[in-house]
Amino acid sequence: MSTLAVRFYDVVLTVHILAVVIAFGVVFAYPVLDAWFRRAVPGNLAALHQLHLTLGRRVVSPAMVVVLLAGIYLATQDPWSFGDPWISATLAILFVLFGLMGGVLTPADRRLAQLAERDASSGSGPSADYERERRRTDIVGGLALLLVIVAIFLMVGKPGA
Ligand code: HEM
C-alpha cells in the first residue's frame, strides 16, 4: 500500500467509526430520554415519538448509510474481503438493522404518535393500546441495541481473521 492509500484508508476508517457513533450513540440514550420524557411531559408523548422519527430520518438512517458505504470500501482493501466471516456477519447485522428500522421501529413510532395524540385529546393518560405497543417496540429496540453491540464486538475482535 502506498503512503497516500494508507492515509485514505485511515480517513475512511475514521468516517466509518464516526458514523457508527452518530448512528447508534443517540439510540443508546433512548431509554434515559424516553423515561425523562414520560416523567416530565406526560401529556405530550406524541412529541417523543415525533422526535424518534426525526432522529431516525435525519441522523440514524443517513449515518447507517455512511457506515455501510465506508464499510464496503474498507472491506475491499487488503487484507480484508467480504469472505471474512466477521465482515459478512456484520454486513448481515446492518441489513437486519435497516429492516428493523424501516419495517418495525419507524412504523411503530408513527402508530405510537397517533395513539399518544388520541390519548392526549381524550385526557385519559396513556391507554392500554399505547402501553402494549410501547412494550413491543421497546423489546425490538432492545434487540437492535444488542445487535449493535454484537456488530462492534465482531468489528473489533475480528474472529477468524
Ligand atoms: C452495525 C454495523 C457496524 C459497526 C457497529 C461497525 C463498527 C466498526 C468499528 C468500531 C471498527 C473499528 C475496529 C478496529 O479498528 O478495531 C470497524 C472497522 C471496520 N469495519 Fe465496521 N462496523 C459496522 C459495519 C460494517 C460493515 C457493514 C462493513 C463491511 C461491509 C464493515 C467493515 C469494516 C472494516 C473492513 C473495518 C476495518 C478494520 C480495521 O482496519 O481494523 N463494517 N467497524
Tab-separated table of N, CA and C and ligand atoms in Angstrom:
chain	number	residue	atom	x	y	z
A	1	MET	N	0.843	-1.205	0.000
A	1	MET	CA	0.000	0.000	0.000
A	1	MET	C	0.881	1.259	0.000
A	2	SER	N	0.571	2.263	-0.811
A	2	SER	CA	1.343	3.490	-0.779
A	2	SER	C	0.953	4.298	0.459
A	3	THR	N	1.792	5.298	0.788
A	3	THR	CA	1.516	6.118	1.962
A	3	THR	C	0.165	6.814	1.818
A	4	LEU	N	-0.112	7.289	0.555
A	4	LEU	CA	-1.364	8.002	0.299
A	4	LEU	C	-2.563	7.074	0.538
A	5	ALA	N	-2.441	5.821	0.040
A	5	ALA	CA	-3.531	4.859	0.194
A	5	ALA	C	-3.761	4.555	1.676
A	6	VAL	N	-2.660	4.413	2.443
A	6	VAL	CA	-2.797	4.140	3.880
A	6	VAL	C	-3.557	5.287	4.531
A	7	ARG	N	-3.178	6.529	4.166
A	7	ARG	CA	-3.851	7.689	4.772
A	7	ARG	C	-5.335	7.710	4.397
A	8	PHE	N	-5.655	7.391	3.138
A	8	PHE	CA	-7.054	7.419	2.720
A	8	PHE	C	-7.841	6.333	3.464
A	9	TYR	N	-7.240	5.140	3.621
A	9	TYR	CA	-7.874	4.054	4.382
A	9	TYR	C	-8.203	4.536	5.801
A	10	ASP	N	-7.225	5.228	6.414
A	10	ASP	CA	-7.437	5.699	7.789
A	10	ASP	C	-8.540	6.756	7.862
A	11	VAL	N	-8.607	7.595	6.813
A	11	VAL	CA	-9.681	8.601	6.774
A	11	VAL	C	-11.033	7.899	6.699
A	12	VAL	N	-11.126	6.888	5.810
A	12	VAL	CA	-12.401	6.173	5.649
A	12	VAL	C	-12.744	5.411	6.937
A	13	LEU	N	-11.721	4.824	7.580
A	13	LEU	CA	-11.973	4.109	8.845
A	13	LEU	C	-12.494	5.087	9.905
A	14	THR	N	-11.905	6.289	9.928
A	14	THR	CA	-12.369	7.312	10.885
A	14	THR	C	-13.823	7.685	10.597
A	15	VAL	N	-14.140	7.866	9.306
A	15	VAL	CA	-15.519	8.213	8.914
A	15	VAL	C	-16.465	7.077	9.323
A	16	HIS	N	-16.023	5.821	9.095
A	16	HIS	CA	-16.824	4.637	9.444
A	16	HIS	C	-17.149	4.640	10.947
A	17	ILE	N	-16.121	4.839	11.765
A	17	ILE	CA	-16.321	4.785	13.218
A	17	ILE	C	-17.143	5.989	13.685
A	18	LEU	N	-16.886	7.166	13.090
A	18	LEU	CA	-17.661	8.361	13.439
A	18	LEU	C	-19.146	8.147	13.111
A	19	ALA	N	-19.394	7.535	11.957
A	19	ALA	CA	-20.781	7.284	11.555
A	19	ALA	C	-21.447	6.286	12.503
A	20	VAL	N	-20.669	5.303	12.997
A	20	VAL	CA	-21.208	4.358	13.988
A	20	VAL	C	-21.628	5.117	15.250
A	21	VAL	N	-20.744	6.024	15.693
A	21	VAL	CA	-21.043	6.813	16.907
A	21	VAL	C	-22.311	7.645	16.690
A	22	ILE	N	-22.388	8.314	15.525
A	22	ILE	CA	-23.531	9.205	15.253
A	22	ILE	C	-24.822	8.391	15.100
A	23	ALA	N	-24.740	7.260	14.379
A	23	ALA	CA	-25.952	6.464	14.120
A	23	ALA	C	-26.501	5.869	15.407
A	24	PHE	N	-25.622	5.285	16.223
A	24	PHE	CA	-26.128	4.470	17.321
A	24	PHE	C	-25.995	5.127	18.702
A	25	GLY	N	-25.109	6.134	18.818
A	25	GLY	CA	-24.934	6.789	20.119
A	25	GLY	C	-26.258	7.305	20.645
A	26	VAL	N	-26.991	8.011	19.794
A	26	VAL	CA	-28.252	8.623	20.223
A	26	VAL	C	-29.265	7.540	20.610
A	27	VAL	N	-29.212	6.397	19.937
A	27	VAL	CA	-30.193	5.342	20.211
A	27	VAL	C	-29.937	4.701	21.578
A	28	PHE	N	-28.639	4.636	21.968
A	28	PHE	CA	-28.329	4.101	23.292
A	28	PHE	C	-28.832	5.044	24.397
A	29	ALA	N	-29.080	6.317	24.037
A	29	ALA	CA	-29.598	7.273	25.036
A	29	ALA	C	-31.130	7.219	25.128
A	30	TYR	N	-31.799	6.497	24.218
A	30	TYR	CA	-33.270	6.471	24.207
A	30	TYR	C	-33.895	6.045	25.541
A	31	PRO	N	-33.384	4.990	26.221
A	31	PRO	CA	-34.039	4.604	27.482
A	31	PRO	C	-34.092	5.763	28.482
A	32	VAL	N	-32.996	6.530	28.595
A	32	VAL	CA	-32.965	7.661	29.539
A	32	VAL	C	-33.863	8.788	29.024
A	33	LEU	N	-33.722	9.091	27.721
A	33	LEU	CA	-34.524	10.147	27.093
A	33	LEU	C	-36.026	9.857	27.244
A	34	ASP	N	-36.412	8.607	26.955
A	34	ASP	CA	-37.832	8.233	26.999
A	34	ASP	C	-38.374	8.320	28.424
A	35	ALA	N	-37.577	7.798	29.376
A	35	ALA	CA	-38.030	7.805	30.774
A	35	ALA	C	-38.183	9.252	31.257
A	36	TRP	N	-37.231	10.119	30.890
A	36	TRP	CA	-37.320	11.531	31.281
A	36	TRP	C	-38.572	12.169	30.692
A	37	PHE	N	-38.806	11.889	29.400
A	37	PHE	CA	-39.934	12.485	28.688
A	37	PHE	C	-41.267	12.072	29.342
A	38	ARG	N	-41.358	10.777	29.676
A	38	ARG	CA	-42.606	10.272	30.281
A	38	ARG	C	-42.885	10.931	31.627
A	39	ARG	N	-41.796	11.206	32.379
A	39	ARG	CA	-41.960	11.848	33.687
A	39	ARG	C	-42.259	13.341	33.544
A	40	ALA	N	-41.472	14.015	32.649
A	40	ALA	CA	-41.528	15.479	32.601
A	40	ALA	C	-42.661	16.002	31.716
A	41	VAL	N	-43.000	15.275	30.642
A	41	VAL	CA	-44.006	15.778	29.699
A	41	VAL	C	-45.056	14.690	29.416
A	42	PRO	N	-45.705	14.170	30.461
A	42	PRO	CA	-46.597	13.021	30.246
A	42	PRO	C	-47.766	13.332	29.307
A	43	GLY	N	-48.120	14.615	29.202
A	43	GLY	CA	-49.269	14.968	28.369
A	43	GLY	C	-48.950	15.106	26.888
A	44	ASN	N	-47.670	14.997	26.527
A	44	ASN	CA	-47.324	15.180	25.108
A	44	ASN	C	-46.344	14.098	24.634
A	45	LEU	N	-46.744	12.832	24.857
A	45	LEU	CA	-45.866	11.725	24.454
A	45	LEU	C	-45.755	11.620	22.934
A	46	ALA	N	-46.728	12.220	22.223
A	46	ALA	CA	-46.635	12.211	20.753
A	46	ALA	C	-45.337	12.904	20.317
A	47	ALA	N	-44.946	13.960	21.051
A	47	ALA	CA	-43.726	14.700	20.696
A	47	ALA	C	-42.497	13.801	20.818
A	48	LEU	N	-42.507	12.896	21.813
A	48	LEU	CA	-41.377	11.966	21.978
A	48	LEU	C	-41.235	11.083	20.738
A	49	HIS	N	-42.367	10.579	20.246
A	49	HIS	CA	-42.296	9.676	19.083
A	49	HIS	C	-41.982	10.451	17.803
A	50	GLN	N	-42.445	11.706	17.735
A	50	GLN	CA	-42.052	12.554	16.598
A	50	GLN	C	-40.540	12.799	16.629
A	51	LEU	N	-40.002	12.973	17.842
A	51	LEU	CA	-38.550	13.173	17.981
A	51	LEU	C	-37.800	11.922	17.509
A	52	HIS	N	-38.274	10.729	17.932
A	52	HIS	CA	-37.662	9.476	17.445
A	52	HIS	C	-37.677	9.433	15.916
A	53	LEU	N	-38.842	9.813	15.341
A	53	LEU	CA	-38.981	9.731	13.875
A	53	LEU	C	-38.013	10.702	13.197
A	54	THR	N	-37.901	11.921	13.749
A	54	THR	CA	-36.996	12.916	13.160
A	54	THR	C	-35.545	12.448	13.273
A	55	LEU	N	-35.165	11.943	14.457
A	55	LEU	CA	-33.784	11.465	14.625
A	55	LEU	C	-33.514	10.277	13.698
A	56	GLY	N	-34.503	9.406	13.556
A	56	GLY	CA	-34.336	8.242	12.674
A	56	GLY	C	-34.103	8.671	11.236
A	57	ARG	N	-34.895	9.652	10.788
A	57	ARG	CA	-34.837	10.092	9.382
A	57	ARG	C	-33.598	10.950	9.116
A	58	ARG	N	-33.276	11.845	10.075
A	58	ARG	CA	-32.224	12.838	9.820
A	58	ARG	C	-30.842	12.409	10.304
A	59	VAL	N	-30.786	11.517	11.313
A	59	VAL	CA	-29.490	11.176	11.924
A	59	VAL	C	-29.170	9.683	11.734
A	60	VAL	N	-30.051	8.814	12.264
A	60	VAL	CA	-29.709	7.381	12.322
A	60	VAL	C	-29.591	6.781	10.917
A	61	SER	N	-30.623	6.952	10.092
A	61	SER	CA	-30.590	6.308	8.760
A	61	SER	C	-29.451	6.830	7.883
A	62	PRO	N	-29.275	8.179	7.750
A	62	PRO	CA	-28.159	8.645	6.915
A	62	PRO	C	-26.808	8.148	7.437
A	63	ALA	N	-26.633	8.151	8.779
A	63	ALA	CA	-25.343	7.699	9.332
A	63	ALA	C	-25.154	6.204	9.071
A	64	MET	N	-26.247	5.418	9.117
A	64	MET	CA	-26.124	3.982	8.815
A	64	MET	C	-25.697	3.764	7.366
A	65	VAL	N	-26.180	4.624	6.464
A	65	VAL	CA	-25.759	4.512	5.061
A	65	VAL	C	-24.253	4.782	4.951
A	66	VAL	N	-23.776	5.784	5.728
A	66	VAL	CA	-22.332	6.092	5.713
A	66	VAL	C	-21.536	4.916	6.293
A	67	VAL	N	-22.048	4.308	7.387
A	67	VAL	CA	-21.387	3.115	7.961
A	67	VAL	C	-21.246	2.055	6.871
A	68	LEU	N	-22.343	1.842	6.132
A	68	LEU	CA	-22.348	0.805	5.093
A	68	LEU	C	-21.347	1.131	3.974
A	69	LEU	N	-21.422	2.367	3.441
A	69	LEU	CA	-20.559	2.723	2.302
A	69	LEU	C	-19.090	2.691	2.692
A	70	ALA	N	-18.768	3.282	3.863
A	70	ALA	CA	-17.364	3.272	4.316
A	70	ALA	C	-16.925	1.842	4.594
A	71	GLY	N	-17.842	1.034	5.202
A	71	GLY	CA	-17.516	-0.370	5.492
A	71	GLY	C	-17.228	-1.147	4.219
A	72	ILE	N	-18.014	-0.891	3.164
A	72	ILE	CA	-17.801	-1.592	1.890
A	72	ILE	C	-16.420	-1.243	1.337
A	73	TYR	N	-16.052	0.058	1.417
A	73	TYR	CA	-14.713	0.448	0.940
A	73	TYR	C	-13.640	-0.306	1.737
A	74	LEU	N	-13.761	-0.272	3.079
A	74	LEU	CA	-12.740	-0.908	3.932
A	74	LEU	C	-12.643	-2.399	3.629
A	75	ALA	N	-13.817	-3.033	3.417
A	75	ALA	CA	-13.838	-4.492	3.208
A	75	ALA	C	-13.179	-4.900	1.894
A	76	THR	N	-13.076	-3.949	0.967
A	76	THR	CA	-12.468	-4.297	-0.330
A	76	THR	C	-10.959	-4.022	-0.327
A	77	GLN	N	-10.431	-3.533	0.793
A	77	GLN	CA	-8.994	-3.228	0.859
A	77	GLN	C	-8.231	-4.382	1.502
A	78	ASP	N	-6.995	-4.537	1.042
A	78	ASP	CA	-6.091	-5.538	1.584
A	78	ASP	C	-5.922	-5.328	3.092
A	79	PRO	N	-5.992	-6.299	3.982
A	79	PRO	CA	-6.091	-7.739	3.750
A	79	PRO	C	-7.520	-8.280	3.870
A	80	TRP	N	-8.529	-7.396	3.841
A	80	TRP	CA	-9.900	-7.859	4.112
A	80	TRP	C	-10.613	-8.298	2.846
A	81	SER	N	-11.693	-9.078	3.054
A	81	SER	CA	-12.579	-9.400	1.926
A	81	SER	C	-13.966	-9.721	2.491
A	82	PHE	N	-14.963	-9.696	1.605
A	82	PHE	CA	-16.331	-9.986	2.058
A	82	PHE	C	-16.470	-11.440	2.512
A	83	GLY	N	-15.472	-12.275	2.166
A	83	GLY	CA	-15.485	-13.671	2.620
A	83	GLY	C	-15.118	-13.803	4.092
A	84	ASP	N	-14.540	-12.737	4.682
A	84	ASP	CA	-14.212	-12.827	6.114
A	84	ASP	C	-15.517	-12.887	6.909
A	85	PRO	N	-15.657	-13.937	7.756
A	85	PRO	CA	-16.935	-14.106	8.464
A	85	PRO	C	-17.317	-12.904	9.314
A	86	TRP	N	-16.336	-12.226	9.946
A	86	TRP	CA	-16.681	-11.076	10.805
A	86	TRP	C	-17.230	-9.935	9.973
A	87	ILE	N	-16.807	-9.846	8.692
A	87	ILE	CA	-17.335	-8.788	7.818
A	87	ILE	C	-18.719	-9.174	7.286
A	88	SER	N	-18.852	-10.421	6.770
A	88	SER	CA	-20.153	-10.801	6.203
A	88	SER	C	-21.226	-10.829	7.294
A	89	ALA	N	-20.843	-11.284	8.513
A	89	ALA	CA	-21.834	-11.333	9.605
A	89	ALA	C	-22.284	-9.907	9.973
A	90	THR	N	-21.326	-8.962	10.007
A	90	THR	CA	-21.707	-7.585	10.380
A	90	THR	C	-22.526	-6.934	9.272
A	91	LEU	N	-22.186	-7.276	8.027
A	91	LEU	CA	-22.994	-6.759	6.908
A	91	LEU	C	-24.441	-7.244	7.067
A	92	ALA	N	-24.595	-8.539	7.403
A	92	ALA	CA	-25.943	-9.095	7.601
A	92	ALA	C	-26.640	-8.377	8.758
A	93	ILE	N	-25.897	-8.140	9.844
A	93	ILE	CA	-26.490	-7.444	11.000
A	93	ILE	C	-26.965	-6.051	10.597
A	94	LEU	N	-26.134	-5.358	9.791
A	94	LEU	CA	-26.511	-3.996	9.384
A	94	LEU	C	-27.797	-4.023	8.542
A	95	PHE	N	-27.927	-5.035	7.668
A	95	PHE	CA	-29.161	-5.132	6.873
A	95	PHE	C	-30.363	-5.447	7.767
A	96	VAL	N	-30.146	-6.307	8.779
A	96	VAL	CA	-31.238	-6.582	9.727
A	96	VAL	C	-31.629	-5.284	10.441
A	97	LEU	N	-30.615	-4.469	10.809
A	97	LEU	CA	-30.907	-3.190	11.484
A	97	LEU	C	-31.698	-2.253	10.573
A	98	PHE	N	-31.313	-2.204	9.274
A	98	PHE	CA	-32.097	-1.394	8.320
A	98	PHE	C	-33.540	-1.905	8.280
A	99	GLY	N	-33.687	-3.236	8.266
A	99	GLY	CA	-35.029	-3.842	8.212
A	99	GLY	C	-35.837	-3.511	9.463
A	100	LEU	N	-35.203	-3.619	10.627
A	100	LEU	CA	-35.918	-3.315	11.876
A	100	LEU	C	-36.330	-1.848	11.925
A	101	MET	N	-35.418	-0.968	11.441
A	101	MET	CA	-35.723	0.473	11.426
A	101	MET	C	-36.917	0.759	10.525
A	102	GLY	N	-36.786	0.315	9.261
A	102	GLY	CA	-37.805	0.672	8.262
A	102	GLY	C	-39.084	-0.132	8.419
A	103	GLY	N	-38.953	-1.399	8.853
A	103	GLY	CA	-40.111	-2.292	8.854
A	103	GLY	C	-40.837	-2.360	10.186
A	104	VAL	N	-40.142	-2.060	11.283
A	104	VAL	CA	-40.787	-2.224	12.595
A	104	VAL	C	-40.762	-0.922	13.414
A	105	LEU	N	-39.556	-0.368	13.649
A	105	LEU	CA	-39.450	0.721	14.621
A	105	LEU	C	-40.079	2.022	14.124
A	106	THR	N	-39.839	2.363	12.858
A	106	THR	CA	-40.415	3.608	12.327
A	106	THR	C	-41.944	3.526	12.263
A	107	PRO	N	-42.525	2.430	11.689
A	107	PRO	CA	-43.993	2.339	11.710
A	107	PRO	C	-44.548	2.322	13.133
A	108	ALA	N	-43.817	1.679	14.069
A	108	ALA	CA	-44.304	1.632	15.459
A	108	ALA	C	-44.323	3.037	16.060
A	109	ASP	N	-43.273	3.837	15.787
A	109	ASP	CA	-43.259	5.205	16.323
A	109	ASP	C	-44.392	6.044	15.725
A	110	ARG	N	-44.707	5.787	14.448
A	110	ARG	CA	-45.844	6.520	13.838
A	110	ARG	C	-47.132	6.165	14.556
A	111	ARG	N	-47.327	4.831	14.785
A	111	ARG	CA	-48.548	4.387	15.479
A	111	ARG	C	-48.590	4.946	16.898
A	112	LEU	N	-47.433	4.908	17.599
A	112	LEU	CA	-47.388	5.403	18.977
A	112	LEU	C	-47.702	6.898	19.034
A	113	ALA	N	-47.209	7.667	18.042
A	113	ALA	CA	-47.506	9.110	17.999
A	113	ALA	C	-49.011	9.316	17.846
A	114	GLN	N	-49.644	8.502	16.973
A	114	GLN	CA	-51.098	8.636	16.777
A	114	GLN	C	-51.863	8.270	18.045
A	115	LEU	N	-51.452	7.135	18.665
A	115	LEU	CA	-52.132	6.701	19.888
A	115	LEU	C	-51.968	7.746	20.996
A	116	ALA	N	-50.749	8.311	21.109
A	116	ALA	CA	-50.495	9.313	22.160
A	116	ALA	C	-51.340	10.560	21.916
A	117	GLU	N	-51.493	10.944	20.650
A	117	GLU	CA	-52.336	12.116	20.340
A	117	GLU	C	-53.788	11.842	20.720
A	118	ARG	N	-54.243	10.613	20.364
A	118	ARG	CA	-55.629	10.239	20.699
A	118	ARG	C	-55.828	10.256	22.216
A	119	ASP	N	-54.863	9.670	22.945
A	119	ASP	CA	-54.970	9.619	24.414
A	119	ASP	C	-54.963	11.027	25.005
A	120	ALA	N	-54.088	11.910	24.437
A	120	ALA	CA	-53.999	13.275	24.975
A	120	ALA	C	-55.312	14.017	24.748
A	121	SER	N	-55.946	13.794	23.575
A	121	SER	CA	-57.178	14.548	23.304
A	121	SER	C	-58.337	14.031	24.147
A	122	SER	N	-58.250	12.740	24.574
A	122	SER	CA	-59.327	12.250	25.447
A	122	SER	C	-59.002	12.538	26.920
A	123	GLY	N	-57.775	13.029	27.167
A	123	GLY	CA	-57.388	13.434	28.527
A	123	GLY	C	-57.258	12.275	29.505
A	124	SER	N	-57.059	11.054	28.965
A	124	SER	CA	-57.109	9.878	29.847
A	124	SER	C	-55.724	9.365	30.281
A	125	GLY	N	-54.647	9.960	29.767
A	125	GLY	CA	-53.320	9.390	30.040
A	125	GLY	C	-53.068	8.234	29.084
A	126	PRO	N	-51.852	7.638	29.127
A	126	PRO	CA	-51.511	6.576	28.181
A	126	PRO	C	-52.491	5.398	28.261
A	127	SER	N	-53.060	4.998	27.125
A	127	SER	CA	-54.055	3.922	27.094
A	127	SER	C	-53.368	2.559	27.119
A	128	ALA	N	-54.163	1.505	27.293
A	128	ALA	CA	-53.625	0.138	27.271
A	128	ALA	C	-53.034	-0.161	25.880
A	129	ASP	N	-53.695	0.344	24.833
A	129	ASP	CA	-53.184	0.136	23.459
A	129	ASP	C	-51.785	0.738	23.324
A	130	TYR	N	-51.650	1.964	23.845
A	130	TYR	CA	-50.354	2.660	23.767
A	130	TYR	C	-49.291	1.869	24.516
A	131	GLU	N	-49.616	1.465	25.757
A	131	GLU	CA	-48.624	0.762	26.595
A	131	GLU	C	-48.229	-0.564	25.959
A	132	ARG	N	-49.197	-1.273	25.350
A	132	ARG	CA	-48.906	-2.569	24.706
A	132	ARG	C	-47.935	-2.359	23.535
A	133	GLU	N	-48.265	-1.375	22.702
A	133	GLU	CA	-47.420	-1.079	21.527
A	133	GLU	C	-46.026	-0.622	21.967
A	134	ARG	N	-45.996	0.171	23.043
A	134	ARG	CA	-44.713	0.683	23.539
A	134	ARG	C	-43.831	-0.455	24.047
A	135	ARG	N	-44.430	-1.399	24.786
A	135	ARG	CA	-43.643	-2.537	25.303
A	135	ARG	C	-43.067	-3.347	24.153
A	136	ARG	N	-43.910	-3.584	23.119
A	136	ARG	CA	-43.448	-4.349	21.943
A	136	ARG	C	-42.277	-3.626	21.272
A	137	THR	N	-42.445	-2.297	21.121
A	137	THR	CA	-41.401	-1.502	20.452
A	137	THR	C	-40.113	-1.490	21.263
A	138	ASP	N	-40.253	-1.408	22.603
A	138	ASP	CA	-39.062	-1.414	23.472
A	138	ASP	C	-38.289	-2.722	23.324
A	139	ILE	N	-39.016	-3.840	23.165
A	139	ILE	CA	-38.341	-5.141	23.016
A	139	ILE	C	-37.541	-5.163	21.709
A	140	VAL	N	-38.174	-4.698	20.619
A	140	VAL	CA	-37.464	-4.679	19.326
A	140	VAL	C	-36.293	-3.694	19.378
A	141	GLY	N	-36.501	-2.533	20.022
A	141	GLY	CA	-35.421	-1.544	20.169
A	141	GLY	C	-34.250	-2.139	20.942
A	142	GLY	N	-34.560	-2.888	22.007
A	142	GLY	CA	-33.511	-3.529	22.813
A	142	GLY	C	-32.743	-4.552	21.993
A	143	LEU	N	-33.479	-5.298	21.165
A	143	LEU	CA	-32.834	-6.291	20.290
A	143	LEU	C	-31.886	-5.589	19.309
A	144	ALA	N	-32.334	-4.445	18.778
A	144	ALA	CA	-31.494	-3.689	17.832
A	144	ALA	C	-30.204	-3.231	18.520
A	145	LEU	N	-30.327	-2.764	19.772
A	145	LEU	CA	-29.126	-2.332	20.505
A	145	LEU	C	-28.176	-3.507	20.738
A	146	LEU	N	-28.763	-4.674	21.029
A	146	LEU	CA	-27.946	-5.879	21.237
A	146	LEU	C	-27.176	-6.219	19.953
A	147	LEU	N	-27.862	-6.079	18.822
A	147	LEU	CA	-27.204	-6.368	17.531
A	147	LEU	C	-26.053	-5.397	17.275
A	148	VAL	N	-26.235	-4.130	17.674
A	148	VAL	CA	-25.153	-3.150	17.504
A	148	VAL	C	-23.941	-3.564	18.349
A	149	ILE	N	-24.214	-4.035	19.576
A	149	ILE	CA	-23.104	-4.470	20.454
A	149	ILE	C	-22.381	-5.664	19.825
A	150	VAL	N	-23.152	-6.609	19.275
A	150	VAL	CA	-22.536	-7.782	18.611
A	150	VAL	C	-21.697	-7.305	17.423
A	151	ALA	N	-22.241	-6.345	16.648
A	151	ALA	CA	-21.512	-5.827	15.479
A	151	ALA	C	-20.190	-5.190	15.909
A	152	ILE	N	-20.217	-4.390	16.972
A	152	ILE	CA	-18.974	-3.752	17.450
A	152	ILE	C	-17.987	-4.830	17.898
A	153	PHE	N	-18.503	-5.857	18.599
A	153	PHE	CA	-17.624	-6.946	19.050
A	153	PHE	C	-16.970	-7.636	17.846
A	154	LEU	N	-17.762	-7.907	16.815
A	154	LEU	CA	-17.215	-8.582	15.624
A	154	LEU	C	-16.166	-7.712	14.928
A	155	MET	N	-16.479	-6.405	14.808
A	155	MET	CA	-15.561	-5.489	14.116
A	155	MET	C	-14.238	-5.352	14.867
A	156	VAL	N	-14.322	-5.276	16.195
A	156	VAL	CA	-13.108	-5.070	16.994
A	156	VAL	C	-12.327	-6.375	17.148
A	157	GLY	N	-13.040	-7.482	17.437
A	157	GLY	CA	-12.357	-8.760	17.683
A	157	GLY	C	-11.933	-9.473	16.406
A	158	LYS	N	-12.662	-9.204	15.299
A	158	LYS	CA	-12.379	-9.827	14.006
A	158	LYS	C	-12.151	-11.336	14.135
A	159	PRO	N	-13.086	-12.072	14.759
A	159	PRO	CA	-12.860	-13.511	14.944
A	159	PRO	C	-12.663	-14.206	13.583
A	160	GLY	N	-11.660	-15.021	13.494
A	160	GLY	CA	-11.383	-15.752	12.253
A	160	GLY	C	-10.433	-15.033	11.324
A	161	ALA	N	-10.064	-13.776	11.644
A	161	ALA	CA	-9.178	-13.012	10.737
A	161	ALA	C	-7.721	-13.447	10.933
B	1	HEM	C1	-23.513	-2.027	12.767
B	1	HEM	C2	-22.576	-2.008	11.851
B	1	HEM	C3	-21.105	-1.734	12.094
B	1	HEM	C4	-20.442	-1.339	13.222
B	1	HEM	C5	-21.025	-1.035	14.593
B	1	HEM	C6	-19.037	-1.259	12.873
B	1	HEM	C7	-18.030	-0.863	13.742
B	1	HEM	C8	-16.691	-0.831	13.419
B	1	HEM	C9	-15.630	-0.426	14.301
B	1	HEM	C10	-15.836	0.054	15.745
B	1	HEM	C11	-14.457	-0.575	13.646
B	1	HEM	C12	-13.042	-0.306	14.176
B	1	HEM	C13	-12.464	-1.626	14.621
B	1	HEM	C14	-10.996	-1.575	14.944
B	1	HEM	O1	-10.274	-0.712	14.421
B	1	HEM	O2	-10.549	-2.424	15.740
B	1	HEM	C15	-14.767	-1.051	12.323
B	1	HEM	C16	-13.838	-1.333	11.351
B	1	HEM	C17	-14.105	-1.933	10.143
B	1	HEM	N1	-15.342	-2.193	9.627
B	1	HEM	FE1	-17.103	-1.876	10.576
B	1	HEM	N2	-18.883	-1.606	11.557
B	1	HEM	C18	-20.114	-1.910	11.051
B	1	HEM	C19	-20.433	-2.324	9.778
B	1	HEM	C20	-19.501	-2.686	8.832
B	1	HEM	C21	-19.816	-3.241	7.540
B	1	HEM	C22	-21.230	-3.477	7.027
B	1	HEM	C23	-18.629	-3.497	6.923
B	1	HEM	C24	-18.353	-4.071	5.557
B	1	HEM	C25	-19.221	-4.153	4.592
B	1	HEM	C26	-17.568	-3.104	7.826
B	1	HEM	C27	-16.222	-3.219	7.576
B	1	HEM	C28	-15.206	-2.831	8.416
B	1	HEM	C29	-13.800	-3.000	8.128
B	1	HEM	C30	-13.199	-3.692	6.905
B	1	HEM	C31	-13.114	-2.428	9.205
B	1	HEM	C32	-11.605	-2.220	9.261
B	1	HEM	C33	-10.914	-2.941	10.333
B	1	HEM	C34	-9.514	-2.443	10.565
B	1	HEM	O3	-8.876	-1.840	9.686
B	1	HEM	O4	-9.047	-2.700	11.666
B	1	HEM	N3	-18.138	-2.599	8.964
B	1	HEM	N4	-16.133	-1.185	12.208
